PDB file of C-alpha atoms in Angstrom:
ATOM      1  CA  MET A  15      21.801   9.356 -38.057  1.00 78.00           C
ATOM      2  CA  LYS A  16      22.851   6.115 -36.393  1.00 87.00           C
ATOM      3  CA  TYR A  17      25.978   4.281 -37.439  1.00 91.00           C
ATOM      4  CA  GLU A  18      25.336   0.606 -38.077  1.00 91.00           C
ATOM      5  CA  TRP A  19      27.945  -2.063 -37.510  1.00 92.00           C
ATOM      6  CA  SER A  20      27.999  -4.607 -40.302  1.00 93.00           C
ATOM      7  CA  SER A  21      30.167  -7.451 -41.498  1.00 93.00           C
ATOM      8  CA  ASP A  22      31.729  -4.937 -43.926  1.00 94.00           C
ATOM      9  CA  PHE A  23      33.742  -3.656 -40.964  1.00 95.00           C
ATOM     10  CA  GLU A  24      34.975  -7.032 -39.709  1.00 95.00           C
ATOM     11  CA  THR A  25      38.730  -7.481 -39.717  1.00 93.00           C
ATOM     12  CA  GLY A  26      38.571 -11.132 -38.718  1.00 90.00           C
ATOM     13  CA  ASN A  27      40.226 -10.445 -35.366  1.00 89.00           C
ATOM     14  CA  GLU A  28      37.630 -10.973 -32.637  1.00 91.00           C
ATOM     15  CA  ILE A  29      39.226  -8.648 -30.086  1.00 89.00           C
ATOM     16  CA  ILE A  30      39.628  -5.778 -32.537  1.00 92.00           C
ATOM     17  CA  ASP A  31      36.174  -6.306 -34.056  1.00 94.00           C
ATOM     18  CA  ASN A  32      34.543  -6.285 -30.605  1.00 94.00           C
ATOM     19  CA  GLN A  33      36.368  -3.082 -29.739  1.00 92.00           C
ATOM     20  CA  HIS A  34      35.290  -1.520 -33.037  1.00 94.00           C
ATOM     21  CA  LYS A  35      31.689  -2.480 -32.213  1.00 94.00           C
ATOM     22  CA  GLU A  36      32.081  -0.716 -28.870  1.00 91.00           C
ATOM     23  CA  LEU A  37      33.392   2.380 -30.662  1.00 91.00           C
ATOM     24  CA  PHE A  38      30.333   2.313 -32.945  1.00 93.00           C
ATOM     25  CA  SER A  39      28.143   2.053 -29.848  1.00 92.00           C
ATOM     26  CA  MET A  40      29.910   5.042 -28.299  1.00 89.00           C
ATOM     27  CA  LEU A  41      29.475   6.990 -31.526  1.00 90.00           C
ATOM     28  CA  ASN A  42      25.759   6.218 -31.482  1.00 92.00           C
ATOM     29  CA  ASN A  43      25.615   7.382 -27.881  1.00 89.00           C
ATOM     30  CA  LEU A  44      27.002  10.722 -29.065  1.00 88.00           C
ATOM     31  CA  VAL A  45      24.254  10.830 -31.689  1.00 90.00           C
ATOM     32  CA  ASP A  46      21.659  10.109 -28.982  1.00 89.00           C
ATOM     33  CA  VAL A  47      23.060  12.843 -26.760  1.00 84.00           C
ATOM     34  CA  TYR A  48      22.752  15.251 -29.664  1.00 84.00           C
ATOM     35  CA  VAL A  49      19.308  14.193 -30.922  1.00 87.00           C
ATOM     36  CA  GLN A  50      17.714  13.820 -27.501  1.00 85.00           C
ATOM     37  CA  GLY A  51      19.434  16.832 -25.967  1.00 79.00           C
ATOM     38  CA  LYS A  52      20.647  14.789 -23.000  1.00 76.00           C
ATOM     39  CA  GLY A  53      22.807  17.619 -21.740  1.00 71.00           C
ATOM     40  CA  VAL A  54      26.345  18.503 -20.874  1.00 76.00           C
ATOM     41  CA  GLY A  55      26.818  15.835 -18.195  1.00 78.00           C
ATOM     42  CA  GLU A  56      26.020  12.930 -20.504  1.00 78.00           C
ATOM     43  CA  LEU A  57      28.095  14.426 -23.308  1.00 80.00           C
ATOM     44  CA  SER A  58      31.055  14.882 -20.968  1.00 81.00           C
ATOM     45  CA  ARG A  59      30.803  11.267 -19.810  1.00 82.00           C
ATOM     46  CA  THR A  60      30.613  10.047 -23.405  1.00 82.00           C
ATOM     47  CA  MET A  61      33.639  12.087 -24.466  1.00 84.00           C
ATOM     48  CA  GLU A  62      35.611  10.875 -21.430  1.00 86.00           C
ATOM     49  CA  PHE A  63      34.735   7.296 -22.349  1.00 86.00           C
ATOM     50  CA  LEU A  64      35.730   7.897 -25.970  1.00 86.00           C
ATOM     51  CA  THR A  65      39.075   9.322 -24.922  1.00 89.00           C
ATOM     52  CA  ALA A  66      39.873   6.426 -22.574  1.00 91.00           C
ATOM     53  CA  TYR A  67      38.576   3.718 -24.899  1.00 88.00           C
ATOM     54  CA  VAL A  68      40.480   5.021 -27.910  1.00 89.00           C
ATOM     55  CA  ILE A  69      43.694   4.868 -25.902  1.00 92.00           C
ATOM     56  CA  LYS A  70      42.992   1.270 -24.811  1.00 92.00           C
ATOM     57  CA  HIS A  71      41.900   0.168 -28.276  1.00 92.00           C
ATOM     58  CA  PHE A  72      44.932   1.671 -29.986  1.00 94.00           C
ATOM     59  CA  ALA A  73      47.264   0.072 -27.434  1.00 95.00           C
ATOM     60  CA  ASP A  74      45.676  -3.322 -28.114  1.00 94.00           C
ATOM     61  CA  GLU A  75      45.999  -2.882 -31.883  1.00 94.00           C
ATOM     62  CA  GLU A  76      49.614  -1.804 -31.595  1.00 95.00           C
ATOM     63  CA  LYS A  77      50.401  -4.791 -29.376  1.00 95.00           C
ATOM     64  CA  LEU A  78      49.033  -7.097 -32.098  1.00 94.00           C
ATOM     65  CA  GLN A  79      51.098  -5.282 -34.699  1.00 95.00           C
ATOM     66  CA  GLU A  80      54.230  -5.782 -32.652  1.00 96.00           C
ATOM     67  CA  GLU A  81      53.445  -9.460 -32.046  1.00 94.00           C
ATOM     68  CA  TYR A  82      53.043 -10.088 -35.769  1.00 95.00           C
ATOM     69  CA  ASN A  83      55.847  -7.770 -36.931  1.00 95.00           C
ATOM     70  CA  TYR A  84      53.491  -5.611 -38.946  1.00 96.00           C
ATOM     71  CA  HIS A  85      55.533  -3.835 -41.611  1.00 95.00           C
ATOM     72  CA  ASP A  86      53.566  -0.550 -41.417  1.00 95.00           C
ATOM     73  CA  ILE A  87      53.463  -0.246 -37.635  1.00 95.00           C
ATOM     74  CA  LEU A  88      55.139   3.171 -37.528  1.00 96.00           C
ATOM     75  CA  ASN A  89      52.563   4.741 -39.833  1.00 95.00           C
ATOM     76  CA  HIS A  90      49.723   3.018 -38.025  1.00 94.00           C
ATOM     77  CA  LYS A  91      50.983   4.363 -34.697  1.00 95.00           C
ATOM     78  CA  MET A  92      51.207   7.826 -36.249  1.00 95.00           C
ATOM     79  CA  TYR A  93      47.553   7.622 -37.371  1.00 94.00           C
ATOM     80  CA  HIS A  94      46.584   6.581 -33.859  1.00 94.00           C
ATOM     81  CA  ARG A  95      48.591   9.399 -32.294  1.00 95.00           C
ATOM     82  CA  ASP A  96      47.015  11.925 -34.653  1.00 94.00           C
ATOM     83  CA  PHE A  97      43.501  10.733 -33.843  1.00 92.00           C
ATOM     84  CA  LYS A  98      44.157  10.822 -30.083  1.00 92.00           C
ATOM     85  CA  ARG A  99      45.273  14.422 -30.559  1.00 93.00           C
ATOM     86  CA  THR A 100      42.139  15.138 -32.619  1.00 91.00           C
ATOM     87  CA  VAL A 101      39.906  13.709 -29.887  1.00 89.00           C
ATOM     88  CA  GLY A 102      41.743  15.787 -27.301  1.00 90.00           C
ATOM     89  CA  GLU A 103      41.213  18.904 -29.406  1.00 90.00           C
ATOM     90  CA  LEU A 104      37.506  18.089 -29.796  1.00 87.00           C
ATOM     91  CA  VAL A 105      37.121  17.653 -26.044  1.00 86.00           C
ATOM     92  CA  ALA A 106      38.959  20.929 -25.393  1.00 88.00           C
ATOM     93  CA  LYS A 107      36.799  22.761 -27.942  1.00 86.00           C
ATOM     94  CA  LEU A 108      33.618  21.389 -26.394  1.00 83.00           C
ATOM     95  CA  GLU A 109      34.788  22.462 -22.943  1.00 83.00           C
ATOM     96  CA  GLU A 110      35.944  25.912 -24.059  1.00 86.00           C
ATOM     97  CA  GLU A 111      33.140  26.863 -26.436  1.00 82.00           C
ATOM     98  CA  GLY A 112      30.318  24.877 -24.914  1.00 78.00           C
ATOM     99  CA  TYR A 113      28.197  22.066 -26.206  1.00 76.00           C
ATOM    100  CA  THR A 114      26.604  23.759 -29.177  1.00 79.00           C
ATOM    101  CA  ASP A 115      24.818  21.873 -31.931  1.00 81.00           C
ATOM    102  CA  SER A 116      27.436  22.819 -34.514  1.00 83.00           C
ATOM    103  CA  ILE A 117      30.357  21.659 -32.362  1.00 81.00           C
ATOM    104  CA  LEU A 118      28.576  18.430 -31.477  1.00 84.00           C
ATOM    105  CA  GLU A 119      27.698  17.774 -35.135  1.00 86.00           C
ATOM    106  CA  SER A 120      31.312  18.385 -36.108  1.00 86.00           C
ATOM    107  CA  THR A 121      32.519  16.045 -33.353  1.00 86.00           C
ATOM    108  CA  ILE A 122      30.199  13.246 -34.462  1.00 90.00           C
ATOM    109  CA  GLN A 123      31.138  13.669 -38.104  1.00 92.00           C
ATOM    110  CA  THR A 124      34.876  13.759 -37.347  1.00 91.00           C
ATOM    111  CA  VAL A 125      34.789  10.647 -35.165  1.00 90.00           C
ATOM    112  CA  ALA A 126      32.532   8.708 -37.571  1.00 93.00           C
ATOM    113  CA  SER A 127      34.561   9.568 -40.647  1.00 94.00           C
ATOM    114  CA  TRP A 128      37.867   8.700 -39.036  1.00 92.00           C
ATOM    115  CA  LEU A 129      36.577   5.441 -37.555  1.00 92.00           C
ATOM    116  CA  VAL A 130      35.049   4.144 -40.786  1.00 94.00           C
ATOM    117  CA  ASN A 131      38.009   5.153 -42.947  1.00 94.00           C
ATOM    118  CA  HIS A 132      40.576   3.803 -40.497  1.00 93.00           C
ATOM    119  CA  ILE A 133      38.862   0.430 -40.136  1.00 94.00           C
ATOM    120  CA  LYS A 134      38.318  -0.057 -43.860  1.00 94.00           C
ATOM    121  CA  GLY A 135      41.792   1.137 -44.738  1.00 94.00           C
ATOM    122  CA  ASP A 136      44.569   0.778 -42.197  1.00 93.00           C
ATOM    123  CA  ASP A 137      42.963  -1.839 -39.951  1.00 94.00           C
ATOM    124  CA  PHE A 138      42.032  -4.087 -42.876  1.00 95.00           C
ATOM    125  CA  LYS A 139      45.659  -3.978 -44.044  1.00 95.00           C
ATOM    126  CA  MET A 140      46.873  -4.843 -40.553  1.00 94.00           C
ATOM    127  CA  ALA A 141      44.363  -7.706 -40.230  1.00 93.00           C
ATOM    128  CA  ALA A 142      45.342  -9.095 -43.625  1.00 93.00           C
ATOM    129  CA  HIS A 143      48.986  -9.129 -42.551  1.00 94.00           C
ATOM    130  CA  ILE A 144      48.160 -10.934 -39.313  1.00 92.00           C
ATOM    131  CA  GLN A 145      46.036 -13.511 -41.139  1.00 91.00           C
ATOM    132  CA  TYR A 146      48.819 -14.035 -43.681  1.00 93.00           C
ATOM    133  CA  VAL A 147      51.395 -14.658 -40.957  1.00 93.00           C
ATOM    134  CA  LYS A 148      49.002 -17.059 -39.234  1.00 90.00           C
ATOM    135  CA  SER A 149      48.379 -18.896 -42.521  1.00 90.00           C
ATOM    136  CA  LEU A 150      52.093 -19.539 -42.861  1.00 90.00           C
ATOM    137  CA  GLY A 151      52.037 -21.297 -39.524  1.00 82.00           C
ATOM    138  CA  LYS A 152      54.940 -19.202 -38.331  1.00 62.00           C
ATOM    139  CA  SER A 153      55.300 -18.106 -34.781  1.00 52.00           C
ATOM    140  CA  LYS A 154      54.400 -14.521 -34.107  1.00 55.00           C
ATOM    141  CA  ASP A 155      58.005 -13.646 -33.336  1.00 53.00           C
ATOM    142  CA  LYS A 156      59.424 -14.623 -36.719  1.00 49.00           C
TER     143      LYS A 156
END
């Protein structure tokens, strides 16, 4: 099953939305690896990319939160930290137990569920805050 990006996932922040699109693309690459049986090498590369990109994306989001004094930044950072740990655990499990169908299915489902729920929940709240601050015409530091 492919995961389709739609306007339902748009936060209104171009940088964040483009990064979310890239995460959807990466997720679909995992699906392709699974469906087409591309092998361990391609799966390893995809998981390495996911790990690195999640770190970059979260850092960019957190920078925006700091710039706009987002009131829920500590919780948002905690969610990011927890997901980075989850990805690390998924990578370790894949490396330890091998790239079985059940582990790969679980990995895809875990990443997809977290991504969709996080965007539509926490990221929408963050984006609304940023848009509100911008609408007030205040500087980011106030």
